[in-house]
Short mmCIF file of C-alpha atoms in Angstrom, two decimals:
data_model
loop_
_atom_site.label_atom_id
_atom_site.label_comp_id
_atom_site.label_asym_id
_atom_site.label_seq_id
_atom_site.Cartn_x
_atom_site.Cartn_y
_atom_site.Cartn_z
CA MET A 1 -28.15 -32.83 -3.64
CA ILE A 2 -24.57 -32.46 -5.00
CA ASP A 3 -22.46 -29.09 -4.43
CA PRO A 4 -20.50 -28.12 -7.57
CA LEU A 5 -18.48 -25.61 -5.62
CA LEU A 6 -17.01 -27.38 -2.80
CA PHE A 7 -13.09 -26.64 -4.27
CA THR A 8 -12.23 -30.10 -3.07
CA GLY A 9 -8.59 -30.22 -2.97
CA ARG A 10 -7.92 -26.61 -2.63
CA TYR A 11 -8.95 -25.70 0.59
CA PRO A 12 -8.39 -29.32 2.50
CA ARG A 13 -9.76 -27.99 5.82
CA GLN A 14 -12.97 -27.01 4.34
CA GLN A 15 -14.86 -30.28 5.24
CA GLU A 16 -13.70 -30.12 8.82
CA LEU A 17 -15.09 -26.63 9.09
CA LEU A 18 -18.39 -27.09 7.58
CA ALA A 19 -18.85 -30.19 9.67
CA LEU A 20 -18.31 -28.06 12.79
CA ALA A 21 -20.73 -25.52 11.21
CA ASP A 22 -23.02 -28.21 10.53
CA GLN A 23 -23.26 -28.96 14.16
CA LEU A 24 -24.49 -25.59 14.95
CA VAL A 25 -27.12 -24.84 12.36
CA PRO A 26 -30.21 -27.24 13.61
CA GLY A 27 -30.00 -25.41 16.82
CA PHE A 28 -29.70 -22.10 15.34
CA ALA A 29 -32.90 -23.01 13.24
CA VAL A 30 -34.92 -23.95 16.16
CA ARG A 31 -34.37 -21.04 18.12
CA ALA A 32 -34.32 -18.49 15.03
CA ALA A 33 -38.21 -17.91 15.15
CA GLU A 34 -38.51 -17.45 18.74
CA HIS A 35 -35.80 -14.91 18.87
CA ASP A 36 -37.30 -12.88 15.73
CA ARG A 37 -40.52 -12.89 17.29
CA HIS A 38 -39.37 -11.05 20.31
CA GLY A 39 -36.53 -9.40 19.07
CA THR A 40 -34.19 -11.00 21.43
CA PHE A 41 -30.80 -11.62 21.32
CA PRO A 42 -29.49 -15.11 20.43
CA HIS A 43 -26.62 -15.36 23.09
CA GLU A 44 -26.83 -19.10 23.22
CA ASN A 45 -25.79 -19.22 19.53
CA PHE A 46 -22.50 -17.38 20.20
CA ALA A 47 -21.91 -19.73 23.54
CA ALA A 48 -22.07 -22.75 20.73
CA ILE A 49 -19.63 -20.98 18.15
CA ARG A 50 -17.24 -20.48 21.04
CA ALA A 51 -17.44 -24.19 22.11
CA ALA A 52 -16.98 -25.32 18.45
CA GLN A 53 -13.88 -22.73 18.56
CA LEU A 54 -15.03 -21.34 15.71
CA HIS A 55 -14.69 -17.36 16.99
CA LEU A 56 -10.87 -18.51 16.04
CA LEU A 57 -11.75 -18.85 12.47
CA THR A 58 -9.66 -15.91 11.34
CA VAL A 59 -7.02 -15.42 14.28
CA PRO A 60 -3.59 -15.92 12.67
CA LYS A 61 -2.16 -19.27 13.25
CA GLU A 62 0.67 -17.51 15.11
CA TYR A 63 -1.48 -16.30 17.44
CA GLY A 64 -3.50 -19.49 18.43
CA GLY A 65 -6.13 -19.54 15.54
CA TRP A 66 -7.34 -21.51 12.22
CA GLY A 67 -5.90 -18.89 10.12
CA VAL A 68 -8.34 -19.46 7.45
CA ALA A 69 -8.52 -18.32 4.09
CA LEU A 70 -11.00 -16.00 2.65
CA PRO A 71 -13.03 -18.60 0.75
CA GLU A 72 -12.79 -20.90 3.99
CA ALA A 73 -14.53 -18.35 6.17
CA LEU A 74 -17.08 -17.74 3.65
CA LEU A 75 -17.99 -21.45 3.64
CA VAL A 76 -18.45 -21.14 7.10
CA LEU A 77 -20.57 -18.44 7.17
CA GLU A 78 -22.96 -19.30 4.32
CA ARG A 79 -23.51 -22.67 6.15
CA LEU A 80 -24.33 -21.00 9.50
CA ALA A 81 -26.82 -18.64 7.72
CA ARG A 82 -28.55 -21.72 6.77
CA GLY A 83 -29.42 -22.03 10.53
CA ASP A 84 -29.90 -18.29 11.52
CA GLY A 85 -29.08 -15.35 9.20
CA ALA A 86 -28.86 -12.89 11.99
CA THR A 87 -26.38 -14.87 13.73
CA ALA A 88 -24.31 -15.20 10.96
CA LEU A 89 -24.24 -11.58 10.34
CA VAL A 90 -23.32 -10.66 13.67
CA PHE A 91 -20.32 -13.53 13.50
CA ALA A 92 -19.45 -12.30 10.04
CA MET A 93 -18.59 -9.03 11.42
CA HIS A 94 -16.23 -10.45 13.93
CA VAL A 95 -14.56 -12.73 10.99
CA GLN A 96 -14.05 -9.82 8.61
CA VAL A 97 -12.54 -7.54 10.89
CA LEU A 98 -9.98 -10.05 11.91
CA GLY A 99 -9.34 -11.62 8.53
CA SER A 100 -8.99 -8.16 6.82
CA ALA A 101 -6.78 -6.88 10.05
CA GLY A 102 -4.55 -10.23 9.74
CA GLU A 103 -4.34 -9.83 6.05
CA SER A 104 -3.48 -5.97 5.78
CA ARG A 105 -1.46 -5.79 8.92
CA THR A 106 -1.99 -2.21 9.46
CA TRP A 107 -2.59 -2.31 13.38
CA PRO A 108 0.57 -1.88 15.66
CA GLU A 109 1.34 -5.74 15.72
CA ASP A 110 1.28 -5.82 19.77
CA ARG A 111 -2.30 -4.58 19.63
CA PHE A 112 -3.15 -7.21 16.88
CA ALA A 113 -1.39 -9.78 18.91
CA ALA A 114 -3.11 -8.65 21.95
CA ILE A 115 -6.35 -8.59 20.90
CA CYS A 116 -6.18 -12.24 19.05
CA GLY A 117 -5.05 -13.36 22.73
CA ASP A 118 -8.36 -11.83 24.14
CA VAL A 119 -10.45 -14.11 21.51
CA VAL A 120 -8.37 -17.23 22.10
CA GLN A 121 -8.47 -16.84 25.79
CA GLU A 122 -11.79 -14.82 26.62
CA GLY A 123 -13.83 -15.67 23.69
CA ALA A 124 -13.78 -12.15 22.73
CA LEU A 125 -15.82 -10.96 19.44
CA ILE A 126 -15.04 -7.85 17.62
CA ASN A 127 -16.88 -5.27 15.03
CA SER A 128 -16.45 -2.04 13.55
CA ALA A 129 -18.95 0.79 14.64
CA ALA A 130 -18.46 3.49 11.59
CA SER A 131 -22.05 4.79 10.60
CA GLU A 132 -23.82 7.54 12.24
CA PRO A 133 -26.96 8.90 12.05
CA ASP A 134 -25.83 12.28 10.17
CA LEU A 135 -22.94 10.59 8.18
CA GLY A 136 -24.85 7.43 7.22
CA SER A 137 -22.18 4.83 5.94
CA PRO A 138 -18.74 6.30 5.58
CA SER A 139 -18.35 4.38 2.35
CA ARG A 140 -19.85 7.31 0.67
CA GLY A 141 -17.50 9.64 2.38
CA GLY A 142 -17.63 12.41 4.93
CA LEU A 143 -16.12 12.80 8.17
CA PRO A 144 -17.61 11.31 11.50
CA ALA A 145 -19.40 13.62 13.96
CA THR A 146 -17.97 11.54 16.59
CA ARG A 147 -14.72 13.29 18.15
CA ALA A 148 -11.54 12.28 20.04
CA ARG A 149 -9.89 14.86 22.09
CA TRP A 150 -6.40 14.43 23.68
CA SER A 151 -6.43 15.29 27.27
CA GLY A 152 -2.66 15.13 28.05
CA ASP A 153 -2.79 11.37 28.99
CA GLY A 154 -5.30 9.94 26.64
CA TRP A 155 -8.37 10.48 24.71
CA VAL A 156 -11.72 11.76 25.48
CA LEU A 157 -14.34 10.14 23.23
CA ASP A 158 -17.96 11.79 22.38
CA GLY A 159 -20.31 10.77 19.97
CA ARG A 160 -22.80 8.44 18.57
CA LYS A 161 -22.47 5.30 16.34
CA THR A 162 -25.50 3.63 14.60
CA PHE A 163 -25.93 -0.13 13.28
CA ALA A 164 -23.66 -1.51 15.89
CA THR A 165 -24.25 -5.01 15.13
CA GLY A 166 -23.84 -7.47 17.71
CA ALA A 167 -23.68 -4.66 20.48
CA PRO A 168 -25.41 -6.84 23.12
CA GLU A 169 -22.81 -9.84 22.89
CA LEU A 170 -19.37 -8.27 21.42
CA THR A 171 -16.41 -7.01 23.46
CA TYR A 172 -14.47 -4.63 21.28
CA PHE A 173 -15.69 -2.32 18.74
CA LEU A 174 -13.52 -0.16 16.13
CA VAL A 175 -14.57 3.38 16.06
CA PRO A 176 -13.50 6.28 13.88
CA ALA A 177 -13.67 9.81 15.10
CA VAL A 178 -11.95 12.98 14.01
CA LEU A 179 -8.96 13.90 16.13
CA ASP A 180 -8.76 16.81 18.23
CA ALA A 181 -5.04 17.07 19.41
CA PRO A 182 -2.28 19.29 19.28
CA ASP A 183 -0.07 19.04 15.68
CA VAL A 184 -2.60 16.71 14.40
CA PRO A 185 -3.73 18.30 11.27
CA PRO A 186 -7.46 18.87 10.71
CA GLU A 187 -9.74 16.60 9.88
CA THR A 188 -7.36 13.65 10.71
CA VAL A 189 -9.53 10.64 11.29
CA GLY A 190 -8.19 7.84 13.75
CA VAL A 191 -9.55 4.29 14.56
CA PHE A 192 -9.95 3.62 18.25
CA LEU A 193 -10.11 -0.32 19.76
CA ILE A 194 -12.77 0.36 22.54
CA ARG A 195 -14.14 -2.24 25.12
CA THR A 196 -18.02 -2.05 24.78
CA ARG A 197 -18.34 -2.56 28.85
CA GLN A 198 -16.59 0.50 30.20
CA PRO A 199 -17.53 4.07 31.59
CA GLY A 200 -18.52 6.43 28.98
CA VAL A 201 -19.68 3.84 26.57
CA ASP A 202 -23.38 2.89 26.68
CA VAL A 203 -25.48 0.86 24.38
CA GLU A 204 -28.68 2.29 23.38
CA GLN A 205 -31.67 -0.28 22.72
CA THR A 206 -32.77 1.26 19.37
CA TRP A 207 -32.76 -1.78 17.17
CA ASP A 208 -36.37 -2.29 16.29
CA VAL A 209 -36.74 -3.23 12.51
CA MET A 210 -38.43 -5.32 9.99
CA GLY A 211 -35.88 -7.82 8.94
CA MET A 212 -32.66 -9.47 10.68
CA ARG A 213 -34.57 -8.26 14.05
CA THR A 214 -32.36 -10.33 16.32
CA THR A 215 -28.67 -8.77 15.15
CA GLY A 216 -28.85 -6.15 18.24
CA SER A 217 -27.54 -3.42 16.13
CA HIS A 218 -28.21 -0.83 18.67
CA ASP A 219 -26.47 2.55 18.92
CA LEU A 220 -23.12 3.18 20.71
CA VAL A 221 -23.02 6.33 22.54
CA PHE A 222 -19.68 7.71 23.81
CA GLY A 223 -20.20 10.49 26.63
CA GLY A 224 -16.32 11.32 27.72
CA ALA A 225 -15.29 8.06 27.47
CA ARG A 226 -11.35 8.17 28.71
CA LEU A 227 -9.09 5.86 26.66
CA ASP A 228 -5.50 4.94 26.77
CA PRO A 229 -3.14 6.36 24.33
CA ASP A 230 -2.80 2.87 22.76
CA ALA A 231 -6.35 2.63 22.09
CA LEU A 232 -5.60 4.90 18.97
CA ILE A 233 -4.74 2.12 16.18
CA THR A 234 -4.54 3.84 13.03
CA ARG A 235 -4.76 7.38 11.99
CA ARG A 236 -5.04 8.94 8.40
CA GLN A 237 -4.79 12.51 7.54
CA PRO A 238 -6.88 14.09 4.62
CA GLY A 239 -6.23 12.81 1.25
CA SER A 240 -3.83 10.12 2.31
CA PRO A 241 -4.54 6.32 1.17
CA ASP A 242 -6.19 4.07 3.33
CA ARG A 243 -3.75 0.97 3.27
CA SER A 244 -6.74 -1.29 4.96
CA LYS A 245 -9.51 -0.36 2.50
CA ALA A 246 -8.77 -3.02 0.11
CA SER A 247 -8.53 -5.92 2.42
CA GLY A 248 -11.64 -4.50 4.80
CA GLY A 249 -13.84 -3.92 1.63
CA ALA A 250 -13.09 -7.53 0.17
CA TRP A 251 -13.71 -9.22 3.49
CA PHE A 252 -16.54 -7.41 4.43
CA GLY A 253 -18.41 -7.28 1.13
CA LEU A 254 -17.66 -11.08 0.55
CA SER A 255 -18.71 -12.12 4.10
CA VAL A 256 -21.99 -10.24 3.84
CA ALA A 257 -22.79 -11.81 0.21
CA ALA A 258 -22.17 -15.29 1.79
CA VAL A 259 -24.53 -14.62 4.50
CA TYR A 260 -27.12 -13.75 2.53
CA LEU A 261 -26.51 -16.35 -0.02
CA GLY A 262 -27.04 -18.98 3.05
CA ILE A 263 -30.36 -16.99 4.07
CA GLY A 264 -31.50 -17.67 0.52
CA GLU A 265 -30.47 -21.54 0.68
CA ALA A 266 -32.51 -21.78 4.07
CA ALA A 267 -35.62 -20.69 1.71
CA ARG A 268 -34.53 -23.21 -0.71
CA ASP A 269 -34.22 -26.40 1.78
CA ALA A 270 -37.52 -25.38 3.23
CA ALA A 271 -39.38 -25.12 0.00
CA ILE A 272 -37.91 -28.73 -1.19
CA ALA A 273 -38.92 -30.30 2.13
CA PHE A 274 -42.48 -28.52 1.93
CA ALA A 275 -42.75 -29.79 -1.87
CA HIS A 276 -42.30 -33.22 -0.83
CA GLU A 277 -44.70 -33.15 2.34
CA ARG A 278 -47.64 -31.04 1.02
CA LYS A 279 -50.12 -33.66 -0.49
CA PRO A 280 -53.36 -31.58 -1.47
CA THR A 281 -56.33 -34.23 -2.34
CA ALA A 282 -56.61 -32.60 -5.57
CA LEU A 283 -53.43 -34.42 -6.53
CA GLY A 284 -54.73 -37.87 -4.93
CA GLY A 285 -52.09 -38.22 -2.39
CA LYS A 286 -49.13 -37.14 -4.35
CA PRO A 287 -47.10 -34.23 -3.50
CA ILE A 288 -46.92 -31.22 -4.97
CA ALA A 289 -43.41 -31.80 -6.00
CA SER A 290 -44.87 -33.88 -8.76
CA LEU A 291 -46.11 -30.70 -10.55
CA GLU A 292 -43.94 -29.51 -13.50
CA THR A 293 -44.77 -25.67 -12.30
CA ILE A 294 -43.28 -26.68 -8.90
CA ARG A 295 -40.27 -28.04 -10.79
CA GLN A 296 -39.76 -25.24 -12.78
CA ARG A 297 -39.71 -22.84 -9.80
CA LEU A 298 -37.43 -24.86 -7.77
CA GLY A 299 -35.05 -25.09 -10.76
CA ALA A 300 -35.28 -20.97 -11.16
CA LEU A 301 -34.41 -20.61 -7.69
CA GLU A 302 -31.34 -22.90 -7.69
CA THR A 303 -30.15 -21.27 -10.77
CA GLU A 304 -30.26 -17.57 -9.00
CA LEU A 305 -28.31 -19.36 -5.98
CA LEU A 306 -25.58 -21.18 -8.12
CA THR A 307 -25.00 -18.13 -10.20
CA ALA A 308 -24.23 -16.11 -7.36
CA ARG A 309 -22.21 -18.68 -5.71
CA ALA A 310 -20.33 -19.22 -8.52
CA LEU A 311 -19.22 -15.64 -8.56
CA LEU A 312 -18.62 -15.45 -4.89
CA TYR A 313 -16.32 -18.42 -4.68
CA SER A 314 -14.37 -17.50 -8.07
CA ILE A 315 -14.03 -13.81 -6.85
CA ALA A 316 -12.89 -15.21 -3.52
CA ASP A 317 -10.60 -17.58 -5.04
CA ALA A 318 -9.10 -15.08 -7.12
CA TRP A 319 -8.33 -12.49 -4.13
CA GLU A 320 -6.75 -15.36 -2.03
CA HIS A 321 -4.58 -16.77 -5.13
CA ALA A 322 -3.89 -13.58 -6.92
CA PRO A 323 -2.93 -10.91 -4.17
CA ALA A 324 -0.93 -8.83 -6.58
CA ASP A 325 -4.17 -8.04 -8.50
CA ARG A 326 -6.33 -7.03 -5.90
CA ALA A 327 -6.71 -3.38 -6.29
CA ALA A 328 -8.10 -4.37 -9.45
CA LEU A 329 -10.39 -6.97 -8.08
CA MET A 330 -12.22 -4.39 -6.14
CA PRO A 331 -14.82 -3.28 -8.45
CA TYR A 332 -15.85 -6.94 -8.83
CA VAL A 333 -15.83 -7.55 -5.15
CA GLY A 334 -18.61 -4.86 -4.87
CA GLN A 335 -20.54 -6.31 -7.89
CA THR A 336 -20.31 -9.61 -6.24
CA LYS A 337 -21.70 -8.43 -2.94
CA VAL A 338 -24.72 -6.93 -5.19
CA VAL A 339 -24.88 -9.96 -7.22
CA ALA A 340 -25.25 -12.04 -4.15
CA THR A 341 -27.63 -10.19 -2.30
CA THR A 342 -30.08 -9.75 -5.05
CA HIS A 343 -30.18 -13.35 -6.27
CA ALA A 344 -30.60 -14.22 -2.58
CA VAL A 345 -33.81 -12.09 -2.35
CA ALA A 346 -34.91 -13.26 -5.68
CA ALA A 347 -34.67 -17.14 -4.45
CA ALA A 348 -36.41 -16.35 -1.26
CA ASP A 349 -39.19 -14.91 -3.22
CA LEU A 350 -39.40 -18.07 -5.24
CA ALA A 351 -39.39 -19.95 -2.19
CA LEU A 352 -42.50 -18.22 -1.20
CA ARG A 353 -44.20 -19.07 -4.72
CA VAL A 354 -43.38 -22.59 -4.46
CA VAL A 355 -45.20 -22.69 -1.14
CA GLY A 356 -48.16 -20.37 -1.63
CA GLY A 357 -50.72 -18.90 0.91
CA GLN A 358 -49.27 -20.78 3.71
CA SER A 359 -45.54 -19.13 3.40
CA MET A 360 -47.13 -16.25 5.15
CA SER A 361 -47.81 -17.98 8.39
CA ARG A 362 -45.24 -17.65 11.25
CA GLN A 363 -45.54 -21.50 11.81
CA LEU A 364 -43.07 -21.62 8.72
CA PRO A 365 -39.80 -20.08 8.33
CA PHE A 366 -40.43 -18.43 4.94
CA GLU A 367 -42.03 -15.31 6.12
CA ARG A 368 -38.91 -14.47 8.48
CA LEU A 369 -36.41 -15.75 5.99
CA PHE A 370 -37.84 -13.41 3.17
CA ARG A 371 -37.80 -10.42 5.72
CA ASP A 372 -34.03 -10.96 6.83
CA VAL A 373 -32.64 -11.49 3.50
CA ARG A 374 -33.94 -7.97 1.96
CA ALA A 375 -31.75 -6.60 4.69
CA GLY A 376 -28.69 -7.74 2.38
CA LEU A 377 -29.76 -4.86 0.07
CA PHE A 378 -28.75 -2.02 2.24
CA HIS A 379 -25.29 -3.08 3.15
CA PRO A 380 -22.71 -1.22 1.22
CA PRO A 381 -22.06 -0.86 -1.64
CA THR A 382 -25.49 -0.59 -2.73
CA GLU A 383 -26.60 -1.54 -6.55
CA GLU A 384 -26.03 1.85 -8.16
CA ALA A 385 -22.82 2.36 -6.27
CA ALA A 386 -21.22 -1.40 -7.18
CA HIS A 387 -22.80 -0.55 -10.76
CA THR A 388 -21.14 2.95 -11.13
CA THR A 389 -17.53 1.62 -9.74
CA LEU A 390 -17.49 -1.65 -12.07
CA GLY A 391 -18.58 0.82 -15.03
CA LYS A 392 -15.75 3.26 -14.24
CA SER A 393 -13.31 0.56 -13.93
CA ILE A 394 -14.08 -1.07 -17.31
CA LEU A 395 -13.90 2.41 -19.13
CA GLY A 396 -10.37 2.67 -17.82
CA LEU A 397 -11.41 6.01 -15.60
#
């Protein structure tokens, strides 16, 4: 099957990167069902990612990494998700945090260099933990309940973060908290770089869900965690612009989109294989691939994916090659995330219709893929938020 969206020539490393990803996909796929059944975390998948050096994907070249462009990173995430969407989502968080930080350069450069060094030398992985039980996602505004108090020689952190994806495996989290310190204006929010395994930082095993069961998106609980002064990497006073917002939003939204498209593609590939293998006696030994209805459904399925992929990579390509237009692109980034995830859900649903009743069996991957892909609907921005933002943009408001 050809891929009309490979961008051959513009991103010369893409074939090398995809070849590395393809080596990991079969092992991910074999382990995915067992981890899903028991809700266990796929640590061995991340050992494989490190062995392939893919954890260096968005570490800048000057710090020993690949320094890939956003479209290249999306190709890798999309491909890995064909093997295991949960693993790809955890990895996407690492990729997008370093990718957006490297692009925006809003961190103190010495701290960014140090973290990149830990990734290169120790295999460190990182994510952001911003959601809270009462706050929900910070994308809708509001202040975190997590507080950081200045103690005279450092910070003391108290609070709770939810949806800390990758908590069993990750080395670092970025944690927003309201600052409580002399000469700091009220409601100033700082972002702290925190090691997961240290006194006062606990992972509470709360993740027990319908889909994406193996992402380890547990709660992080901070109980008087003591942090050095340089753990505070950014701060923003109320009403001041967030210089990292554009890069962070684009890398996050498009990375999420790539992962869920990859899950939809896994459902497509499994449906194609089933259509060739399934030979009911009523067809005299012919596979169901010979039926016009099956061909129509697979054609509709591929159209869902192709439409979303075309939008994803055109927006990612524009982001990479038109940096002056990035602010204007942001409403389209949000809409791309929505289109990609809703189309991936539709593709997984069509895959079930191709297979029929057997798609409900845990002996086949379809029911897991159907559950996993639906989680994409709930990452920010949601459908209504993205539509509203784009509507305001085209109205000039």
